Amino acid sequence: MFLSILLSAALNTAPLTDSAVIRFHQSGFGPIIGAQVSPVGHQPLRLAAGPVLGCFWLQPLNRHWALQIEFQGRITPGYRLFTTFADTLVRPVGIGISRGEINVRSVAYLELPLLLRRQGGKNSRYAWLAGVRPSINFLNRHQTDNLWSISGYNIVASTEPTEANVRQGFYRYDLGLVLGWSFALSDRLSVDVRYNQGFLDLTADNFFKSDELTLNSGLQCTLRAKL
């Protein structure tokens, strides 16, 4: 709904101009705002929407080709990754057993798409996009709870940390492929629609006890404004 309102406002405030005066393919930079829909589960298929914010730099190479470099951040909610763990502590006065759990519910991605644009000409409204997208992620809402159960005589509950770490099961780095299409609404405003395909399974199957692929993939729609 947010993106629909944003697109409607952009179309009302930036009416289409004659193609002969479109100069959006000239070099420049500016902000990016939009949304992405990503699969966060496969059995059954579950989709989650999240915001996209960033900036871009565009540099024409010749009449038909241009280089577009972006830096963007995304938040993808809706993950349901869960695992439990247990550690056994042997002490002089008895045996202590620590039990805990790790949940991953939302992931923040920082991405650097490196794209080539193929356009029909300097006055063309349309352009095709293709490139690669390295990324790094942060688990902004992961939770680790250490719940200690005690066995043995005279054992006192401890807050000693367990060796289990969420990064053993959710990998930080990824590389993906980008394919998309861009349409210039005016000489300063355009809309991009693209598909992002992640190459790497971000989760370790033996950590979360699941063989599902967790990919940084999805359909993205953004507005770009050249300053």
PDB file of C-alpha atoms in Angstrom:
ATOM      1  CA  MET A   1       0.000   0.000   0.000  1.00  0.00           C
ATOM      2  CA  PHE A   2       2.821   2.409   0.888  1.00  0.00           C
ATOM      3  CA  LEU A   3       4.512   1.872  -2.472  1.00  0.00           C
ATOM      4  CA  SER A   4       1.217   2.313  -4.340  1.00  0.00           C
ATOM      5  CA  ILE A   5       0.604   5.645  -2.618  1.00  0.00           C
ATOM      6  CA  LEU A   6       4.176   6.704  -3.339  1.00  0.00           C
ATOM      7  CA  LEU A   7       3.908   5.850  -7.034  1.00  0.00           C
ATOM      8  CA  SER A   8       0.571   7.658  -7.344  1.00  0.00           C
ATOM      9  CA  ALA A   9       2.009  10.781  -5.738  1.00  0.00           C
ATOM     10  CA  ALA A  10       5.055  10.661  -8.007  1.00  0.00           C
ATOM     11  CA  LEU A  11       2.931  10.364 -11.129  1.00  0.00           C
ATOM     12  CA  ASN A  12       0.724  13.273 -10.027  1.00  0.00           C
ATOM     13  CA  THR A  13       3.633  15.558  -9.158  1.00  0.00           C
ATOM     14  CA  ALA A  14       5.879  14.579 -12.102  1.00  0.00           C
ATOM     15  CA  PRO A  15       3.740  14.361 -15.259  1.00  0.00           C
ATOM     16  CA  LEU A  16       5.215  12.620 -18.249  1.00  0.00           C
ATOM     17  CA  THR A  17       7.160  14.912 -20.504  1.00  0.00           C
ATOM     18  CA  ASP A  18       7.915  14.602 -24.189  1.00  0.00           C
ATOM     19  CA  SER A  19      10.513  11.926 -24.957  1.00  0.00           C
ATOM     20  CA  ALA A  20      12.612  14.468 -26.808  1.00  0.00           C
ATOM     21  CA  VAL A  21      13.447  16.245 -23.542  1.00  0.00           C
ATOM     22  CA  ILE A  22      14.095  13.159 -21.397  1.00  0.00           C
ATOM     23  CA  ARG A  23      17.650  13.407 -20.093  1.00  0.00           C
ATOM     24  CA  PHE A  24      17.525  10.885 -17.263  1.00  0.00           C
ATOM     25  CA  HIS A  25      20.274   8.800 -18.870  1.00  0.00           C
ATOM     26  CA  GLN A  26      22.779  11.566 -18.270  1.00  0.00           C
ATOM     27  CA  SER A  27      25.244  11.121 -15.408  1.00  0.00           C
ATOM     28  CA  GLY A  28      24.021  11.912 -11.906  1.00  0.00           C
ATOM     29  CA  PHE A  29      23.211  10.577  -8.480  1.00  0.00           C
ATOM     30  CA  GLY A  30      20.306  10.593  -6.039  1.00  0.00           C
ATOM     31  CA  PRO A  31      18.170   8.685  -3.517  1.00  0.00           C
ATOM     32  CA  ILE A  32      16.308   5.388  -3.869  1.00  0.00           C
ATOM     33  CA  ILE A  33      13.095   4.437  -2.043  1.00  0.00           C
ATOM     34  CA  GLY A  34      10.803   1.453  -2.483  1.00  0.00           C
ATOM     35  CA  ALA A  35       9.957  -2.044  -1.300  1.00  0.00           C
ATOM     36  CA  GLN A  36      10.840  -5.686  -1.907  1.00  0.00           C
ATOM     37  CA  VAL A  37       8.849  -8.901  -1.546  1.00  0.00           C
ATOM     38  CA  SER A  38      10.976 -11.899  -0.552  1.00  0.00           C
ATOM     39  CA  PRO A  39      10.286 -15.600   0.113  1.00  0.00           C
ATOM     40  CA  VAL A  40      11.026 -16.377   3.775  1.00  0.00           C
ATOM     41  CA  GLY A  41       9.696 -19.941   3.844  1.00  0.00           C
ATOM     42  CA  HIS A  42       8.938 -22.729   1.368  1.00  0.00           C
ATOM     43  CA  GLN A  43       6.833 -25.350   3.197  1.00  0.00           C
ATOM     44  CA  PRO A  44       4.371 -23.752   2.634  1.00  0.00           C
ATOM     45  CA  LEU A  45       5.549 -20.756   0.609  1.00  0.00           C
ATOM     46  CA  ARG A  46       5.587 -17.592   2.710  1.00  0.00           C
ATOM     47  CA  LEU A  47       6.347 -14.091   1.410  1.00  0.00           C
ATOM     48  CA  ALA A  48       7.332 -10.996   3.381  1.00  0.00           C
ATOM     49  CA  ALA A  49       7.542  -7.356   2.309  1.00  0.00           C
ATOM     50  CA  GLY A  50      10.132  -4.886   3.550  1.00  0.00           C
ATOM     51  CA  PRO A  51      11.349  -1.351   2.806  1.00  0.00           C
ATOM     52  CA  VAL A  52      14.284  -0.430   0.555  1.00  0.00           C
ATOM     53  CA  LEU A  53      16.289   2.789   1.061  1.00  0.00           C
ATOM     54  CA  GLY A  54      19.526   3.837  -0.599  1.00  0.00           C
ATOM     55  CA  CYS A  55      21.283   5.957  -3.200  1.00  0.00           C
ATOM     56  CA  PHE A  56      22.676   5.508  -6.734  1.00  0.00           C
ATOM     57  CA  TRP A  57      25.258   6.894  -9.121  1.00  0.00           C
ATOM     58  CA  LEU A  58      24.790   6.734 -12.920  1.00  0.00           C
ATOM     59  CA  GLN A  59      27.569   7.160 -15.484  1.00  0.00           C
ATOM     60  CA  PRO A  60      26.897   6.754 -19.228  1.00  0.00           C
ATOM     61  CA  LEU A  61      29.528   4.774 -21.155  1.00  0.00           C
ATOM     62  CA  ASN A  62      28.222   5.458 -24.667  1.00  0.00           C
ATOM     63  CA  ARG A  63      24.928   6.044 -26.455  1.00  0.00           C
ATOM     64  CA  HIS A  64      23.372   2.740 -25.378  1.00  0.00           C
ATOM     65  CA  TRP A  65      25.250   1.629 -22.254  1.00  0.00           C
ATOM     66  CA  ALA A  66      25.645   3.111 -18.786  1.00  0.00           C
ATOM     67  CA  LEU A  67      27.109   2.007 -15.453  1.00  0.00           C
ATOM     68  CA  GLN A  68      24.836   2.242 -12.422  1.00  0.00           C
ATOM     69  CA  ILE A  69      26.227   1.707  -8.905  1.00  0.00           C
ATOM     70  CA  GLU A  70      23.878   1.565  -5.920  1.00  0.00           C
ATOM     71  CA  PHE A  71      24.115   1.327  -2.158  1.00  0.00           C
ATOM     72  CA  GLN A  72      20.930   0.228  -0.460  1.00  0.00           C
ATOM     73  CA  GLY A  73      19.594  -1.191   2.767  1.00  0.00           C
ATOM     74  CA  ARG A  74      16.664  -3.557   3.192  1.00  0.00           C
ATOM     75  CA  ILE A  75      14.840  -5.144   6.111  1.00  0.00           C
ATOM     76  CA  THR A  76      13.188  -8.523   5.572  1.00  0.00           C
ATOM     77  CA  PRO A  77      10.847  -9.692   8.372  1.00  0.00           C
ATOM     78  CA  GLY A  78       8.947 -12.942   8.649  1.00  0.00           C
ATOM     79  CA  TYR A  79      11.699 -15.547   9.096  1.00  0.00           C
ATOM     80  CA  ARG A  80      10.882 -18.450  11.411  1.00  0.00           C
ATOM     81  CA  LEU A  81      14.305 -19.942  12.056  1.00  0.00           C
ATOM     82  CA  PHE A  82      14.627 -21.692  15.386  1.00  0.00           C
ATOM     83  CA  THR A  83      17.047 -24.041  17.101  1.00  0.00           C
ATOM     84  CA  THR A  84      17.743 -25.271  20.619  1.00  0.00           C
ATOM     85  CA  PHE A  85      21.039 -26.248  22.198  1.00  0.00           C
ATOM     86  CA  ALA A  86      22.344 -27.752  25.435  1.00  0.00           C
ATOM     87  CA  ASP A  87      25.716 -27.686  27.199  1.00  0.00           C
ATOM     88  CA  THR A  88      26.857 -29.905  30.056  1.00  0.00           C
ATOM     89  CA  LEU A  89      29.063 -28.451  32.784  1.00  0.00           C
ATOM     90  CA  VAL A  90      31.044 -30.796  35.017  1.00  0.00           C
ATOM     91  CA  ARG A  91      31.923 -29.220  38.348  1.00  0.00           C
ATOM     92  CA  PRO A  92      33.422 -30.548  41.567  1.00  0.00           C
ATOM     93  CA  VAL A  93      30.049 -30.344  43.307  1.00  0.00           C
ATOM     94  CA  GLY A  94      27.920 -31.784  40.526  1.00  0.00           C
ATOM     95  CA  ILE A  95      26.797 -31.572  36.902  1.00  0.00           C
ATOM     96  CA  GLY A  96      25.029 -28.550  35.438  1.00  0.00           C
ATOM     97  CA  ILE A  97      23.130 -28.585  32.163  1.00  0.00           C
ATOM     98  CA  SER A  98      22.471 -25.349  30.255  1.00  0.00           C
ATOM     99  CA  ARG A  99      19.626 -25.202  27.792  1.00  0.00           C
ATOM    100  CA  GLY A 100      18.889 -22.349  25.382  1.00  0.00           C
ATOM    101  CA  GLU A 101      17.310 -21.356  22.084  1.00  0.00           C
ATOM    102  CA  ILE A 102      18.116 -19.126  19.106  1.00  0.00           C
ATOM    103  CA  ASN A 103      15.412 -17.437  17.005  1.00  0.00           C
ATOM    104  CA  VAL A 104      15.872 -15.470  13.771  1.00  0.00           C
ATOM    105  CA  ARG A 105      12.837 -13.368  12.918  1.00  0.00           C
ATOM    106  CA  SER A 106      14.109 -10.375  10.901  1.00  0.00           C
ATOM    107  CA  VAL A 107      17.255  -9.702   8.844  1.00  0.00           C
ATOM    108  CA  ALA A 108      18.719  -6.386   7.662  1.00  0.00           C
ATOM    109  CA  TYR A 109      20.725  -6.420   4.415  1.00  0.00           C
ATOM    110  CA  LEU A 110      23.257  -3.872   3.148  1.00  0.00           C
ATOM    111  CA  GLU A 111      23.820  -4.305  -0.595  1.00  0.00           C
ATOM    112  CA  LEU A 112      26.008  -2.886  -3.356  1.00  0.00           C
ATOM    113  CA  PRO A 113      24.370  -3.604  -6.753  1.00  0.00           C
ATOM    114  CA  LEU A 114      26.772  -3.096  -9.698  1.00  0.00           C
ATOM    115  CA  LEU A 115      24.648  -2.782 -12.831  1.00  0.00           C
ATOM    116  CA  LEU A 116      24.927  -2.241 -16.567  1.00  0.00           C
ATOM    117  CA  ARG A 117      22.059  -0.336 -18.234  1.00  0.00           C
ATOM    118  CA  ARG A 118      21.103  -0.957 -21.873  1.00  0.00           C
ATOM    119  CA  GLN A 119      18.929   1.797 -23.305  1.00  0.00           C
ATOM    120  CA  GLY A 120      17.554   2.552 -26.751  1.00  0.00           C
ATOM    121  CA  GLY A 121      19.102   6.004 -27.010  1.00  0.00           C
ATOM    122  CA  LYS A 122      19.666   9.248 -25.170  1.00  0.00           C
ATOM    123  CA  ASN A 123      15.966  10.149 -25.343  1.00  0.00           C
ATOM    124  CA  SER A 124      14.589   6.672 -24.639  1.00  0.00           C
ATOM    125  CA  ARG A 125      12.376   6.216 -21.597  1.00  0.00           C
ATOM    126  CA  TYR A 126      13.232   2.524 -21.207  1.00  0.00           C
ATOM    127  CA  ALA A 127      16.343   0.708 -20.032  1.00  0.00           C
ATOM    128  CA  TRP A 128      17.236  -2.893 -19.139  1.00  0.00           C
ATOM    129  CA  LEU A 129      19.350  -3.637 -16.080  1.00  0.00           C
ATOM    130  CA  ALA A 130      21.689  -6.547 -15.317  1.00  0.00           C
ATOM    131  CA  GLY A 131      24.506  -7.057 -12.861  1.00  0.00           C
ATOM    132  CA  VAL A 132      25.688  -8.532  -9.588  1.00  0.00           C
ATOM    133  CA  ARG A 133      24.783  -7.677  -6.004  1.00  0.00           C
ATOM    134  CA  PRO A 134      27.198  -8.424  -3.144  1.00  0.00           C
ATOM    135  CA  SER A 135      25.605  -8.051   0.281  1.00  0.00           C
ATOM    136  CA  ILE A 136      26.173  -8.315   4.017  1.00  0.00           C
ATOM    137  CA  ASN A 137      23.446  -8.968   6.577  1.00  0.00           C
ATOM    138  CA  PHE A 138      22.749  -8.134  10.206  1.00  0.00           C
ATOM    139  CA  LEU A 139      20.392 -10.007  12.502  1.00  0.00           C
ATOM    140  CA  ASN A 140      18.649  -7.006  13.981  1.00  0.00           C
ATOM    141  CA  ARG A 141      16.058  -8.991  15.949  1.00  0.00           C
ATOM    142  CA  HIS A 142      17.703 -12.317  16.692  1.00  0.00           C
ATOM    143  CA  GLN A 143      17.270 -13.499  20.258  1.00  0.00           C
ATOM    144  CA  THR A 144      19.349 -15.895  22.297  1.00  0.00           C
ATOM    145  CA  ASP A 145      17.845 -17.099  25.579  1.00  0.00           C
ATOM    146  CA  ASN A 146      19.970 -19.184  27.954  1.00  0.00           C
ATOM    147  CA  LEU A 147      17.685 -21.234  30.179  1.00  0.00           C
ATOM    148  CA  TRP A 148      19.617 -23.210  32.772  1.00  0.00           C
ATOM    149  CA  SER A 149      18.342 -26.389  34.334  1.00  0.00           C
ATOM    150  CA  ILE A 150      20.412 -27.802  37.174  1.00  0.00           C
ATOM    151  CA  SER A 151      21.079 -31.397  38.170  1.00  0.00           C
ATOM    152  CA  GLY A 152      23.323 -32.706  40.945  1.00  0.00           C
ATOM    153  CA  TYR A 153      23.879 -31.679  44.546  1.00  0.00           C
ATOM    154  CA  ASN A 154      24.516 -28.026  45.530  1.00  0.00           C
ATOM    155  CA  ILE A 155      24.693 -26.718  41.948  1.00  0.00           C
ATOM    156  CA  VAL A 156      23.963 -22.982  41.592  1.00  0.00           C
ATOM    157  CA  ALA A 157      22.549 -21.506  38.403  1.00  0.00           C
ATOM    158  CA  SER A 158      25.210 -19.806  36.294  1.00  0.00           C
ATOM    159  CA  THR A 159      25.184 -17.135  33.596  1.00  0.00           C
ATOM    160  CA  GLU A 160      28.197 -18.569  31.785  1.00  0.00           C
ATOM    161  CA  PRO A 161      27.807 -18.028  28.000  1.00  0.00           C
ATOM    162  CA  THR A 162      27.352 -21.013  25.758  1.00  0.00           C
ATOM    163  CA  GLU A 163      29.567 -21.529  22.709  1.00  0.00           C
ATOM    164  CA  ALA A 164      26.518 -21.616  20.427  1.00  0.00           C
ATOM    165  CA  ASN A 165      26.392 -18.530  18.193  1.00  0.00           C
ATOM    166  CA  VAL A 166      23.765 -17.589  15.624  1.00  0.00           C
ATOM    167  CA  ARG A 167      26.524 -16.839  13.081  1.00  0.00           C
ATOM    168  CA  GLN A 168      27.373 -20.531  13.036  1.00  0.00           C
ATOM    169  CA  GLY A 169      24.007 -21.071  11.360  1.00  0.00           C
ATOM    170  CA  PHE A 170      23.257 -17.858   9.435  1.00  0.00           C
ATOM    171  CA  TYR A 171      26.036 -16.732   7.105  1.00  0.00           C
ATOM    172  CA  ARG A 172      26.855 -13.029   6.892  1.00  0.00           C
ATOM    173  CA  TYR A 173      27.869 -12.593   3.202  1.00  0.00           C
ATOM    174  CA  ASP A 174      26.070 -13.267  -0.070  1.00  0.00           C
ATOM    175  CA  LEU A 175      26.355 -12.662  -3.817  1.00  0.00           C
ATOM    176  CA  GLY A 176      23.405 -12.393  -6.175  1.00  0.00           C
ATOM    177  CA  LEU A 177      22.275 -11.688  -9.733  1.00  0.00           C
ATOM    178  CA  VAL A 178      20.089  -8.706 -10.698  1.00  0.00           C
ATOM    179  CA  LEU A 179      17.804  -8.486 -13.757  1.00  0.00           C
ATOM    180  CA  GLY A 180      15.430  -5.576 -14.209  1.00  0.00           C
ATOM    181  CA  TRP A 181      13.731  -2.845 -16.189  1.00  0.00           C
ATOM    182  CA  SER A 182      13.642   0.920 -15.706  1.00  0.00           C
ATOM    183  CA  PHE A 183      11.184   3.539 -16.957  1.00  0.00           C
ATOM    184  CA  ALA A 184      11.801   7.310 -16.843  1.00  0.00           C
ATOM    185  CA  LEU A 185       8.763   9.243 -15.581  1.00  0.00           C
ATOM    186  CA  SER A 186      10.552  12.551 -16.169  1.00  0.00           C
ATOM    187  CA  ASP A 187      14.098  13.792 -16.648  1.00  0.00           C
ATOM    188  CA  ARG A 188      14.700  13.371 -12.885  1.00  0.00           C
ATOM    189  CA  LEU A 189      12.368  10.618 -11.706  1.00  0.00           C
ATOM    190  CA  SER A 190      12.222   6.959 -12.750  1.00  0.00           C
ATOM    191  CA  VAL A 191      10.802   3.670 -11.517  1.00  0.00           C
ATOM    192  CA  ASP A 192      12.792   0.410 -11.466  1.00  0.00           C
ATOM    193  CA  VAL A 193      11.381  -3.114 -11.298  1.00  0.00           C
ATOM    194  CA  ARG A 194      13.869  -5.932 -10.830  1.00  0.00           C
ATOM    195  CA  TYR A 195      14.335  -9.510  -9.711  1.00  0.00           C
ATOM    196  CA  ASN A 196      17.180 -10.306  -7.304  1.00  0.00           C
ATOM    197  CA  GLN A 197      18.452 -13.894  -7.168  1.00  0.00           C
ATOM    198  CA  GLY A 198      20.769 -14.865  -4.328  1.00  0.00           C
ATOM    199  CA  PHE A 199      23.349 -17.560  -5.041  1.00  0.00           C
ATOM    200  CA  LEU A 200      24.125 -18.832  -1.527  1.00  0.00           C
ATOM    201  CA  ASP A 201      22.027 -20.714   1.023  1.00  0.00           C
ATOM    202  CA  LEU A 202      22.352 -18.434   4.057  1.00  0.00           C
ATOM    203  CA  THR A 203      21.509 -21.089   6.648  1.00  0.00           C
ATOM    204  CA  ALA A 204      23.480 -24.130   7.759  1.00  0.00           C
ATOM    205  CA  ASP A 205      21.161 -27.134   7.554  1.00  0.00           C
ATOM    206  CA  ASN A 206      22.691 -28.922  10.537  1.00  0.00           C
ATOM    207  CA  PHE A 207      22.312 -25.801  12.737  1.00  0.00           C
ATOM    208  CA  PHE A 208      18.593 -25.153  12.173  1.00  0.00           C
ATOM    209  CA  LYS A 209      17.800 -28.820  11.423  1.00  0.00           C
ATOM    210  CA  SER A 210      16.251 -27.900   8.078  1.00  0.00           C
ATOM    211  CA  ASP A 211      17.152 -28.561   4.441  1.00  0.00           C
ATOM    212  CA  GLU A 212      15.201 -25.543   3.085  1.00  0.00           C
ATOM    213  CA  LEU A 213      17.114 -23.023   0.987  1.00  0.00           C
ATOM    214  CA  THR A 214      17.219 -19.570   2.572  1.00  0.00           C
ATOM    215  CA  LEU A 215      18.159 -17.229  -0.285  1.00  0.00           C
ATOM    216  CA  ASN A 216      18.433 -13.456  -0.401  1.00  0.00           C
ATOM    217  CA  SER A 217      16.030 -13.241  -3.355  1.00  0.00           C
ATOM    218  CA  GLY A 218      12.909 -11.343  -4.279  1.00  0.00           C
ATOM    219  CA  LEU A 219      11.064  -8.863  -6.467  1.00  0.00           C
ATOM    220  CA  GLN A 220      11.940  -5.191  -5.910  1.00  0.00           C
ATOM    221  CA  CYS A 221      10.248  -1.974  -7.023  1.00  0.00           C
ATOM    222  CA  THR A 222      11.893   1.400  -6.353  1.00  0.00           C
ATOM    223  CA  LEU A 223      11.712   5.053  -7.279  1.00  0.00           C
ATOM    224  CA  ARG A 224      14.953   6.869  -8.167  1.00  0.00           C
ATOM    225  CA  ALA A 225      15.301  10.640  -8.156  1.00  0.00           C
ATOM    226  CA  LYS A 226      18.288  12.284  -9.840  1.00  0.00           C
ATOM    227  CA  LEU A 227      19.468  15.373  -7.983  1.00  0.00           C
TER     228      LEU A 227
END
